XYZ file of C-alpha atoms in Angstrom:
715
model
C -0.051 0.058 0.100
C 1.413 3.323 -0.896
C 1.655 6.376 1.273
C -1.351 8.052 -0.592
C -3.601 5.255 0.338
C -2.371 5.280 3.876
C -3.326 8.926 4.095
C -6.836 8.134 2.995
C -7.096 5.464 5.840
C -5.515 7.843 8.361
C -6.222 11.487 7.143
C -4.306 14.432 8.421
C -5.476 16.929 10.802
C -7.396 20.119 9.578
C -4.510 22.435 10.946
C -1.993 20.729 8.694
C 0.955 18.355 9.113
C 4.128 19.795 10.864
C 6.103 17.247 8.769
C 5.500 19.903 5.921
C 8.012 22.247 7.822
C 10.617 19.662 7.028
C 11.950 20.158 3.438
C 15.516 18.501 3.478
C 15.761 15.702 6.022
C 16.621 12.261 4.591
C 13.799 10.433 6.396
C 11.199 13.052 5.109
C 12.363 12.137 1.618
C 12.409 8.466 2.076
C 9.424 7.840 4.424
C 7.216 10.872 4.178
C 4.309 11.525 1.874
C 4.716 9.846 -1.509
C 6.909 7.151 -0.129
C 5.723 3.642 -0.329
C 6.934 3.109 3.291
C 3.955 5.001 4.338
C 1.649 2.096 3.565
C 3.918 -0.146 5.870
C 3.406 2.245 8.625
C -0.355 2.403 8.137
C -0.494 -1.435 8.441
C 1.597 -1.310 11.451
C -0.737 1.217 13.201
C -3.923 -0.800 12.379
C -2.436 -3.938 13.955
C -0.629 -2.474 17.075
C -1.066 1.134 18.094
C -2.689 4.560 18.249
C -0.174 6.953 16.614
C 3.271 6.877 14.908
C 5.726 9.790 14.428
C 8.980 9.806 12.532
C 11.686 12.372 13.822
C 14.679 13.582 12.027
C 17.855 13.977 13.957
C 17.490 17.771 14.322
C 13.817 17.261 15.708
C 11.874 17.959 12.548
C 8.966 15.639 11.734
C 9.169 13.369 8.804
C 5.713 11.720 9.206
C 2.689 11.746 11.617
C 0.035 9.266 11.511
C -3.036 8.708 13.933
C -5.065 5.425 14.001
C -6.994 6.025 17.317
C -9.710 8.610 17.910
C -8.318 9.249 21.207
C -5.007 10.290 20.028
C -6.428 12.325 17.156
C -8.797 14.161 19.461
C -6.137 15.020 22.078
C -3.697 16.200 19.577
C -6.339 18.558 18.006
C -7.306 19.817 21.449
C -3.813 20.637 22.455
C -3.133 22.356 18.929
C -6.294 24.698 19.739
C -4.630 25.609 22.952
C -1.689 27.206 21.013
C -4.051 29.951 19.690
C -2.159 30.302 16.418
C -2.691 29.237 12.796
C 1.083 28.816 12.336
C 2.285 25.282 13.187
C 5.990 26.594 13.569
C 4.607 29.059 16.235
C 2.421 26.282 17.769
C 5.510 23.956 18.330
C 7.426 26.799 19.920
C 4.519 27.637 22.344
C 4.986 24.546 24.237
C 1.126 23.918 24.573
C 0.824 21.361 21.717
C 1.069 18.552 24.391
C 0.854 15.510 22.239
C 3.508 16.808 19.744
C 5.735 18.032 22.739
C 5.588 14.598 24.336
C 6.648 12.772 21.157
C 9.581 15.266 20.680
C 10.718 14.867 24.274
C 10.687 11.067 24.210
C 11.981 10.911 20.604
C 15.039 13.221 21.393
C 15.607 11.265 24.585
C 16.049 8.043 22.471
C 18.209 9.771 19.869
C 20.529 11.372 22.612
C 20.895 7.961 24.398
C 21.103 5.861 21.192
C 18.677 3.515 22.916
C 14.814 2.947 22.848
C 12.997 5.197 25.252
C 9.522 4.212 26.759
C 7.681 6.817 28.847
C 3.874 7.807 29.684
C 2.627 10.853 28.013
C 0.231 13.590 29.166
C -2.588 11.921 27.098
C -2.795 8.898 29.491
C -1.057 6.253 27.194
C 2.470 5.275 26.616
C 5.246 6.391 24.018
C 7.979 4.048 22.602
C 10.663 5.816 20.771
C 13.389 3.732 18.869
C 16.369 5.464 17.353
C 17.227 5.047 13.599
C 20.888 4.423 12.875
C 22.724 4.932 9.497
C 26.390 4.496 8.905
C 27.073 4.396 12.763
C 25.219 7.358 13.649
C 21.743 8.252 14.741
C 19.624 9.966 11.972
C 16.135 9.966 13.520
C 13.685 8.136 15.760
C 10.392 6.253 15.386
C 7.951 7.381 17.983
C 5.033 4.890 18.660
C 1.999 5.649 20.884
C 0.536 2.463 22.428
C -1.756 1.237 25.188
C -5.270 1.835 26.273
C -6.609 5.235 27.377
C -7.411 5.663 31.170
C -10.548 4.372 32.541
C -10.372 5.769 36.076
C -12.426 8.932 36.792
C -9.595 10.649 38.451
C -7.148 10.191 35.501
C -9.987 11.128 33.009
C -10.502 14.362 34.913
C -6.680 15.109 34.874
C -6.420 14.690 31.118
C -9.652 16.651 30.613
C -8.315 19.670 32.550
C -4.959 19.553 30.662
C -6.540 19.404 27.291
C -9.458 21.562 27.891
C -12.051 18.845 27.220
C -15.039 17.410 29.055
C -14.854 14.189 30.998
C -17.845 12.878 29.325
C -16.338 13.232 25.919
C -13.153 11.626 27.014
C -14.964 8.743 28.745
C -16.844 8.060 25.622
C -13.646 8.003 23.645
C -11.966 5.690 26.107
C -14.900 3.234 25.900
C -14.829 2.958 22.281
C -10.961 2.505 22.197
C -10.150 -1.192 20.943
C -8.355 -3.347 23.501
C -4.830 -4.266 22.563
C -3.549 -7.632 24.277
C -0.154 -7.253 26.028
C 1.516 -10.036 23.711
C 0.577 -8.108 20.672
C 2.202 -4.981 22.147
C 5.409 -7.020 22.611
C 5.325 -8.175 18.926
C 4.764 -4.385 18.050
C 7.896 -3.231 20.115
C 9.958 -5.972 18.298
C 8.682 -4.933 14.741
C 9.321 -1.261 15.425
C 12.891 -1.976 16.141
C 13.156 -3.942 13.017
C 11.462 -1.149 11.070
C 14.028 1.368 12.563
C 16.930 -0.860 11.530
C 15.466 -1.285 8.020
C 14.954 2.546 7.750
C 18.561 3.096 8.666
C 19.606 0.686 5.964
C 17.442 2.554 3.459
C 18.883 5.934 4.416
C 22.377 4.605 3.970
C 21.521 3.231 0.562
C 19.764 6.468 -0.435
C 22.811 8.434 0.721
C 25.055 6.308 -1.265
C 22.695 6.715 -4.244
C 22.515 10.446 -3.817
C 26.345 10.680 -3.682
C 26.817 8.472 -6.653
C 24.021 10.669 -8.466
C 25.813 13.936 -7.313
C 29.342 12.672 -8.363
C 27.782 11.621 -11.744
C 26.156 14.936 -12.106
C 29.430 16.589 -11.181
C 31.402 14.525 -13.582
C 28.942 15.172 -16.341
C 29.034 18.908 -15.790
C 32.828 18.674 -15.667
C 32.999 16.563 -18.651
C 30.759 18.894 -20.650
C 32.595 22.104 -19.309
C 35.964 21.209 -20.937
C 36.738 23.560 -23.627
C 38.266 20.758 -25.643
C 36.477 17.814 -27.411
C 36.513 14.835 -25.026
C 36.298 11.276 -26.240
C 36.079 8.243 -23.937
C 36.989 4.743 -25.342
C 36.899 1.343 -23.921
C 39.786 -1.202 -23.977
C 38.732 -2.211 -27.400
C 38.987 1.286 -28.759
C 35.249 1.869 -29.198
C 33.944 5.218 -28.337
C 31.623 5.011 -25.368
C 31.036 8.741 -24.600
C 31.594 12.232 -26.197
C 30.947 15.790 -25.253
C 29.049 18.347 -27.249
C 32.441 20.029 -28.228
C 33.243 16.786 -30.052
C 30.253 17.238 -32.182
C 31.299 20.784 -33.080
C 34.782 19.698 -33.832
C 34.226 16.701 -35.843
C 30.696 17.035 -37.043
C 29.369 13.741 -35.617
C 26.435 13.560 -33.455
C 26.750 11.281 -30.247
C 24.408 8.770 -31.804
C 26.655 8.558 -35.030
C 29.812 8.161 -33.194
C 29.191 6.302 -29.967
C 30.116 2.551 -30.533
C 32.512 3.509 -33.477
C 36.251 2.775 -33.336
C 38.166 5.809 -32.304
C 40.106 5.528 -35.567
C 37.065 7.023 -37.397
C 38.335 10.402 -36.203
C 41.709 9.975 -37.810
C 42.862 10.361 -41.459
C 43.030 7.040 -43.114
C 46.840 7.283 -43.412
C 47.098 7.161 -39.600
C 44.816 4.527 -38.875
C 46.896 1.558 -39.194
C 49.718 2.958 -37.040
C 47.152 4.174 -34.425
C 46.179 0.561 -33.641
C 49.710 -0.302 -32.681
C 49.881 3.109 -30.494
C 46.691 2.097 -28.802
C 47.857 -1.307 -27.974
C 51.038 0.147 -26.325
C 49.099 2.583 -24.367
C 46.809 -0.067 -23.026
C 49.724 -1.957 -21.731
C 50.923 1.152 -19.767
C 48.109 3.524 -19.296
C 48.969 6.950 -17.850
C 48.432 10.477 -18.254
C 50.470 11.937 -21.080
C 50.213 13.834 -24.282
C 50.198 12.210 -27.790
C 52.657 12.953 -30.672
C 55.416 14.911 -28.954
C 57.644 14.540 -31.973
C 54.933 14.487 -34.735
C 52.217 16.577 -36.076
C 48.750 15.294 -35.140
C 45.613 15.604 -37.411
C 42.049 14.560 -37.093
C 39.437 13.914 -39.680
C 36.058 15.541 -39.654
C 32.805 13.886 -40.877
C 33.074 15.806 -44.198
C 36.608 14.534 -44.777
C 38.557 17.764 -43.854
C 41.674 17.335 -41.842
C 42.501 19.561 -38.950
C 45.630 19.941 -36.809
C 45.040 18.695 -33.328
C 46.713 18.449 -29.986
C 45.722 15.277 -27.894
C 46.100 14.373 -24.079
C 45.367 10.833 -22.914
C 44.178 10.053 -19.351
C 43.184 6.613 -18.045
C 39.890 6.452 -16.129
C 38.904 3.320 -13.939
C 35.066 2.782 -13.647
C 33.662 -0.330 -12.064
C 37.001 -2.190 -12.553
C 37.199 -1.356 -16.336
C 39.962 1.005 -17.478
C 38.549 3.585 -19.989
C 40.559 6.172 -21.947
C 39.768 9.762 -22.082
C 41.178 11.724 -24.934
C 41.125 15.629 -24.757
C 41.322 16.896 -28.367
C 42.088 20.459 -29.014
C 41.698 22.140 -32.377
C 45.124 23.702 -33.241
C 44.036 25.373 -36.543
C 44.046 28.884 -35.306
C 47.315 28.218 -33.253
C 48.945 26.874 -36.333
C 47.993 29.956 -38.382
C 49.098 32.263 -35.513
C 52.377 30.351 -35.322
C 53.028 30.543 -39.027
C 52.249 34.195 -38.979
C 54.608 34.729 -36.067
C 57.382 32.905 -37.877
C 56.964 35.178 -40.855
C 56.770 38.213 -38.504
C 59.894 37.069 -36.714
C 61.797 36.462 -39.970
C 60.930 39.842 -41.048
C 61.865 41.386 -37.852
C 65.167 39.491 -37.785
C 65.960 40.534 -41.367
C 65.148 44.115 -40.492
C 67.165 43.994 -37.217
C 70.291 42.313 -38.843
C 70.313 44.940 -41.749
C 70.259 47.720 -39.202
C 73.626 49.189 -38.234
C 72.632 49.418 -34.746
C 73.062 46.680 -32.183
C 69.764 45.331 -31.077
C 69.106 43.318 -27.902
C 66.217 41.885 -25.759
C 66.583 41.477 -22.034
C 64.067 39.530 -19.966
C 62.621 41.530 -17.079
C 63.285 39.031 -14.237
C 66.244 38.907 -11.850
C 69.101 38.242 -12.463
C 68.617 39.803 -16.041
C 68.795 37.334 -18.888
C 69.875 38.431 -22.333
C 67.617 36.439 -24.709
C 68.861 38.162 -28.003
C 71.597 40.356 -29.209
C 72.006 41.024 -32.910
C 75.187 40.033 -34.856
C 76.297 43.675 -35.177
C 77.882 43.238 -31.799
C 80.767 41.766 -33.666
C 81.757 45.327 -34.588
C 82.961 45.505 -30.814
C 85.085 42.470 -31.327
C 82.658 40.048 -29.501
C 80.392 37.279 -30.581
C 76.647 37.346 -29.773
C 77.005 34.045 -27.947
C 79.437 35.456 -25.400
C 76.950 38.065 -24.188
C 74.078 35.332 -24.191
C 76.289 33.136 -22.028
C 77.477 35.984 -19.791
C 75.229 39.085 -19.792
C 77.361 40.737 -17.089
C 80.174 40.873 -19.668
C 78.686 44.014 -21.154
C 79.002 45.983 -17.958
C 82.513 44.756 -17.370
C 83.415 46.323 -20.765
C 81.860 49.599 -19.958
C 84.511 52.140 -18.953
C 85.224 52.138 -15.204
C 84.229 55.768 -14.622
C 80.801 55.069 -16.385
C 80.139 51.592 -15.114
C 78.263 52.288 -11.766
C 75.787 54.822 -13.327
C 75.101 52.910 -16.360
C 74.370 49.752 -14.466
C 72.043 51.599 -12.060
C 70.226 53.410 -14.915
C 69.877 50.085 -16.827
C 68.395 48.424 -13.739
C 65.972 51.186 -13.160
C 64.605 50.666 -16.710
C 64.271 46.858 -16.028
C 62.521 47.193 -12.812
C 60.360 50.308 -13.126
C 60.031 50.999 -16.853
C 61.864 54.214 -16.803
C 63.367 54.740 -20.280
C 67.172 54.360 -20.403
C 68.887 56.700 -22.736
C 72.541 57.354 -22.193
C 75.876 57.834 -23.874
C 78.955 56.077 -22.270
C 82.325 54.779 -23.113
C 83.039 51.077 -23.844
C 86.187 49.063 -24.389
C 86.196 46.765 -27.287
C 88.048 43.364 -27.328
C 91.079 45.074 -28.980
C 91.180 47.665 -26.101
C 90.022 50.575 -28.138
C 87.640 53.047 -26.281
C 84.433 53.736 -28.184
C 81.506 55.911 -27.382
C 78.068 54.148 -27.394
C 74.547 55.647 -27.483
C 72.239 53.187 -25.704
C 68.353 53.745 -25.882
C 66.210 51.056 -24.179
C 62.536 50.831 -22.855
C 60.373 48.216 -21.051
C 57.606 46.612 -23.189
C 54.478 45.565 -21.385
C 51.224 43.641 -22.248
C 47.690 45.075 -22.284
C 47.409 44.380 -18.620
C 50.597 46.303 -17.907
C 52.660 43.151 -17.010
C 56.339 43.669 -18.032
C 57.364 41.450 -21.107
C 60.857 42.374 -21.957
C 63.374 45.242 -22.288
C 64.249 46.161 -26.012
C 67.271 48.322 -26.769
C 69.301 49.842 -29.606
C 72.980 50.659 -29.373
C 74.798 52.966 -31.769
C 78.534 53.555 -32.156
C 78.708 57.320 -31.796
C 82.513 57.694 -31.592
C 82.885 59.592 -34.752
C 80.086 61.888 -33.839
C 81.758 62.530 -30.507
C 84.980 63.276 -32.241
C 83.187 65.673 -34.555
C 81.475 67.443 -31.584
C 84.821 67.792 -29.869
C 86.342 69.258 -33.022
C 83.326 71.596 -33.374
C 83.711 72.622 -29.781
C 87.432 73.598 -30.168
C 86.732 75.360 -33.265
C 83.863 77.283 -31.609
C 86.257 78.182 -28.588
C 88.844 79.404 -31.072
C 86.334 81.444 -32.848
C 84.890 83.084 -29.926
C 88.406 83.821 -28.811
C 89.321 85.285 -32.114
C 85.926 87.352 -31.932
C 86.871 88.578 -28.429
C 90.400 89.451 -29.465
C 88.975 91.395 -32.457
C 86.412 93.374 -30.372
C 89.339 94.117 -27.921
C 91.469 95.256 -30.837
C 88.528 97.447 -32.262
C 88.094 99.047 -28.931
C 91.826 99.779 -28.539
C 92.313 100.983 -32.098
C 89.099 103.184 -31.897
C 90.552 104.869 -28.784
C 93.847 105.442 -30.296
C 92.230 106.950 -33.456
C 89.691 109.035 -31.595
C 92.194 110.980 -29.446
C 94.315 112.509 -32.338
C 91.091 112.996 -34.310
C 89.631 115.102 -31.596
C 92.935 117.230 -31.859
C 92.599 117.545 -35.418
C 88.822 118.633 -35.116
C 89.730 121.205 -32.358
C 92.594 122.802 -34.464
C 90.190 122.994 -37.490
C 87.689 124.895 -35.370
C 90.308 127.336 -34.193
C 91.530 128.009 -37.761
C 88.035 128.578 -38.865
C 87.223 131.042 -35.917
C 90.607 133.023 -36.924
C 89.763 133.253 -40.508
C 86.218 134.416 -39.740
C 87.663 137.060 -37.401
C 89.939 138.408 -40.231
C 87.225 138.061 -42.935
C 89.078 135.432 -44.963
C 86.396 133.083 -46.406
C 88.554 131.490 -49.126
C 88.988 128.421 -47.039
C 85.464 127.835 -45.824
C 84.601 124.912 -48.167
C 87.936 123.226 -47.256
C 87.209 123.539 -43.574
C 83.482 122.359 -43.893
C 84.853 119.264 -45.672
C 87.340 118.799 -42.897
C 84.613 118.968 -40.168
C 82.227 116.660 -42.228
C 84.852 114.025 -42.669
C 86.024 114.288 -39.043
C 82.367 113.946 -37.885
C 81.780 110.920 -39.974
C 84.946 109.228 -38.791
C 84.039 110.108 -35.097
C 80.566 108.646 -35.575
C 82.218 105.368 -37.050
C 84.490 105.137 -34.120
C 81.563 105.614 -31.619
C 79.817 102.884 -33.419
C 82.755 100.575 -33.208
C 83.382 101.463 -29.528
C 79.661 100.676 -28.571
C 79.703 97.530 -30.720
C 82.897 96.267 -28.977
C 81.581 97.194 -25.529
C 78.469 95.296 -26.189
C 80.014 92.092 -27.652
C 82.633 91.979 -24.801
C 79.832 92.489 -22.160
C 81.252 95.760 -20.964
C 78.040 97.757 -21.617
C 74.834 97.272 -19.678
C 71.890 99.616 -20.058
C 70.343 101.744 -17.395
C 66.567 101.935 -18.000
C 64.611 104.933 -17.051
C 61.213 106.360 -17.538
C 61.119 108.585 -20.816
C 58.255 110.762 -22.013
C 58.534 109.820 -25.637
C 57.249 112.659 -27.578
C 59.467 115.367 -26.027
C 62.434 113.088 -26.280
C 61.796 112.386 -29.904
C 61.198 116.146 -30.679
C 64.675 116.965 -29.313
C 66.272 114.328 -31.744
C 64.198 115.688 -34.738
C 65.186 119.302 -33.981
C 68.700 118.300 -33.976
C 68.608 116.503 -37.323
C 66.015 118.934 -39.046
C 68.887 121.032 -40.654
C 70.332 117.995 -42.402
C 66.800 117.126 -43.914
C 66.150 120.783 -44.882
C 69.533 120.761 -46.517
C 68.334 117.863 -48.889
C 64.755 119.629 -49.442
C 63.171 116.775 -47.146
C 60.364 117.066 -44.564
C 60.889 115.608 -41.149
C 57.758 115.268 -39.144
C 56.493 113.886 -35.783
C 53.005 112.350 -35.466
C 51.793 111.643 -31.986
C 48.754 109.490 -31.696
C 49.386 108.503 -28.019
C 49.876 111.797 -26.146
C 52.043 111.669 -22.979
C 53.135 108.178 -23.587
C 56.158 106.977 -21.480
C 58.485 104.033 -22.163
C 61.151 102.249 -20.079
C 64.461 102.455 -22.042
C 68.093 103.488 -21.500
C 68.318 107.186 -22.733
C 71.680 106.647 -24.458
C 70.427 103.595 -26.248
C 67.229 105.283 -27.379
C 69.216 108.361 -28.631
C 71.617 105.986 -30.588
C 68.784 104.253 -31.998
C 67.074 107.428 -33.089
C 70.259 108.773 -34.517
C 70.924 105.801 -36.653
C 67.372 105.425 -37.855
C 66.852 109.025 -38.806
C 70.155 109.404 -40.233
C 69.750 106.429 -42.502
C 66.297 107.731 -43.476
C 67.591 111.061 -44.489
C 70.621 109.606 -46.136
C 68.632 107.142 -48.337
C 65.876 109.520 -49.201
C 66.279 111.933 -52.179
C 62.710 113.378 -52.168
C 59.578 113.354 -50.150
C 60.349 113.127 -46.417
C 60.622 111.328 -43.152
C 57.810 110.732 -40.710
C 58.249 109.625 -36.879
C 55.050 108.319 -35.407
C 54.148 107.228 -31.935
C 51.110 104.842 -31.826
C 49.930 101.442 -30.555
C 49.718 98.220 -32.629
C 46.907 95.731 -32.884
C 47.749 94.176 -29.536
C 47.779 97.484 -27.556
C 51.481 97.757 -27.306
C 53.311 101.247 -27.550
C 55.265 101.509 -30.686
C 57.622 103.957 -32.441
C 57.829 103.957 -36.231
C 60.234 105.745 -38.655
C 58.879 105.885 -42.274
C 60.827 107.256 -45.211
C 60.124 107.642 -49.040
C 63.626 106.535 -49.926
C 65.196 103.899 -52.028
C 63.831 101.037 -50.144
C 65.496 97.611 -49.389
C 65.943 94.633 -51.908
C 64.149 91.544 -50.569
C 67.269 89.425 -51.231
C 69.180 91.632 -48.776
C 66.449 91.883 -46.117
C 67.887 88.821 -44.038
C 71.320 90.484 -43.748
C 70.015 93.969 -42.782
C 70.947 93.756 -39.130
C 74.218 92.131 -39.587
C 77.467 94.093 -38.561
C 79.490 95.384 -41.394
C 76.867 94.527 -44.015
C 75.634 96.901 -46.747
C 73.338 96.265 -49.647
C 75.998 97.889 -51.936
C 79.569 97.273 -51.442
C 82.873 98.259 -53.194
C 84.011 101.528 -54.491
C 81.037 101.946 -56.741
C 78.470 102.098 -53.941
C 76.265 105.280 -53.926
C 75.906 105.754 -50.110
C 78.559 106.071 -47.429
C 78.683 103.999 -44.114
C 80.484 101.313 -42.249
C 77.527 98.843 -42.034
C 77.232 98.801 -38.354
C 74.394 101.319 -37.676
C 71.518 98.815 -37.838
C 73.547 96.104 -36.205
C 73.768 98.574 -33.160
C 70.100 99.471 -33.360
C 69.010 95.808 -33.048
C 71.387 95.293 -30.169
C 70.248 98.431 -28.319
C 66.495 97.578 -28.737
C 66.912 94.035 -27.632
C 69.010 95.030 -24.553
C 65.981 97.004 -23.463
C 63.591 94.157 -23.878
C 61.908 95.704 -27.021
C 61.599 94.458 -30.513
C 62.389 95.899 -33.954
C 60.910 95.020 -37.370
C 60.771 96.509 -40.832
C 58.619 96.588 -43.973
C 60.187 97.861 -47.239
C 59.477 98.111 -51.016
C 62.211 98.692 -53.459
C 61.952 102.349 -54.834
C 59.131 103.204 -52.526
C 60.678 103.503 -49.092
C 61.033 101.612 -45.690
C 59.288 101.688 -42.389
C 61.112 100.585 -39.146
C 58.950 100.041 -36.070
C 60.069 99.493 -32.427
C 57.600 97.619 -30.156
C 58.278 98.694 -26.474
C 58.070 96.349 -23.549
C 55.990 97.179 -20.503
C 57.921 97.220 -17.298
C 57.015 98.139 -13.618
C 57.723 101.848 -12.914
C 58.633 101.225 -9.307
C 61.695 99.097 -10.309
C 63.224 101.904 -12.394
C 65.126 105.189 -11.998
C 63.050 108.326 -12.303
C 63.774 110.510 -15.303
C 66.684 112.847 -15.307
C-alpha cells in the first residue's frame, strides 16, 4: 500500500502536518508523503497502535499518523490551546502537548542511542526507537501505544490539561479497542526492525545520492571542458563524447558512440594508431600524444584539422577507459605561421640595421635572450653575451660603469626609459662611445614582457662634436680679440682725431675774425669727414663694448614725444639741406617708455640718419602709436630707395651693406642697424621693418611694458 492510500485510511488533521515544515531531511524524503513506506506504517498502526511519528535527527517531523480517535482528539485539542494558525509558532509555544511529548521522548532516545519508553500527558505510553545509518543516529520512530485511562480521576486530569469534558473523554476511552499485551510485545519488536531497515534505506539512499551527485558533477565537468572529450573502452570503441566533439568533428553522439576511435583519424594514420593504442593499453598513464610529430584529426566531411591530444586513463567499475582531450590547433597553427613570418621579417630588419639590437628579460638576474650580430663590430660574438650578460657591464668604462648599471636596472625594474651615452672598451682595447636607448615593453594588462634596446657607435660623432667645440672656442676667442682690438684702435684713433677737429675749429674762428672766407669749403669738408669718422669710431666702440659684455643699459622712464622732438630738431637742418620734410606724429599723447636714454638716442640717430641719407625726395615721418595688440610703438617711415628683398635677411648684420665696393652710392660702415638691433633688444623691446624697393621703408620699435617702481626716475 502506498503512502497516498495510507493517508486516506488515516487522514491528516485540519490544521496541517508539521512534517511539511521539514524540506530537506533524509527520513522525510524516504518515509514521508509519496513514499511506499507510508503504507507499511499504516498497516503497523492498524495492528498495534494509536499513533506513529518519525523524527529527524534535528527534531523535525518526517511523518505523523493517527489510528486512534483518542490520540486524534487530544492532538487537535492541544493544538487549539496554541491559539495560532502557524504550526511552527504552535510548536514553539509549548502547549501542543501531544506533539511535545513525542518530541521529548524521541529526542531522549536519539540522545541515548537506545529505545525510550515513557507515559505521555494523554494517558497512554510512548515508545521511541532510534534510527541508525552509517554508525550515527539519523532519527527516531515514536510509537504511541496502550489503552486510554478508565479511572475517573485520570480522565479528569487529562480533561483539565487538554480543555475537554470528562464525558467526551469517557466515551472515547470506552470505544478504544483493547490491545492484548502479547501483541504489544510483538509491536515493540517490529518497530525496532522497522528502525533498522529504515537506517539501511537511508544509507543506501545517501550512497545513491552521492553517486548521483558525483555523476552530475562528472557530467558537468566533462561537458565544461573547452576541448573535445572522447572516452573509449579497452577495445578502442567510443563510449562517450561531449558536445564539443560534435562541434569539432561534425558527428552527433548517436553517430559516433560505438564506432572505433580511428574513425576520427585520417586514413593514413589509422593502421599505425592501432599499434599506438595497444602500447598505451599496456601502460596507461596521463600523457600527451605525438610529442615529436604533427597530429591531425578527420572531420565527418573529410576535412583534416591539426590537433593536440592528451590521454588520461579512467577506472570505472573495474574497467579502464581512456579519455582523450582533443584541441583544435588550426588557429594556433595559423598564428604560429604568422609569427614565424613576422619574426623572420623582424630578424631581417634588425640584422640589416647598423645598430646593435638586444632583448633583455625583465626578471632577476637579468637574462639576455637576444643580441644582434652587429655586436661583432665591438670584437665580441653574440653568444658570448648570451652566456654571460654581465660581460657587457664589465666592458663599460670604469668611470661610467656604476651609473650605467644603475640606470639600466631602473629601466628593467620600473620601466623608466634608459637613454645614455657612455664609453666602452672593445676586445682590442679601443675606447669607443656608445649611445644606448632602451625601454620596457608591457602587455595590455601592464605586465612587463621584456626590455628592448638599440646601441649605436657614436665615436665619430663625439669626435666631430669635440672638433666643433674646439673650433667654436677658437672662433669665440678670435672674436673677443677682434672686439678688444677694435676698442683699442678706436680709442687710439679718436684721440688724435679730436685734436685735428679742435685745431680745425680754431683755424675757422681765426679766418672768420679776419674776414678770410677762401678756406670755408675746405674747412667744412674737414669738419664733415671728422664727424663721419668720429661717428664710425663711436659705433665701433659701442659694438665692441656690447660684444665684450662691458656695456649694460640703465633703463629709465622717458616721456617719448618730447624726447623724439629733441632728436628731430637736431637733425632737421640735415633734412632741410636735402629738401626733405621731417615730421613727428603723436597718436598717444604723454606716452612713456622704459628705456636706456643713451640707447634710445643712438637708435633714433641711426634710424633718422639712415632715413635722411637714403631719401632723395619726399620726407621722413616719426610716429608714436599702438599696434593691434595694444603695445606702444615708435615708427620711422621714409620715402627713400627701399631695401631689396634678397638683402633683407642681412639687414641687421654688422659690417653689412646692400651695396659694397668703390662703386656704392651711399657712405657708411655697415654697423648702424646692427647697433640699433642690439640697443633695442638689450631694453627688452623688438624691432621690425617693412620695405618696398623704390618706394621707401618703415622701421617699427615695439616697446616692452615694465613696472615703474623698479626703475630710476627721469633725469
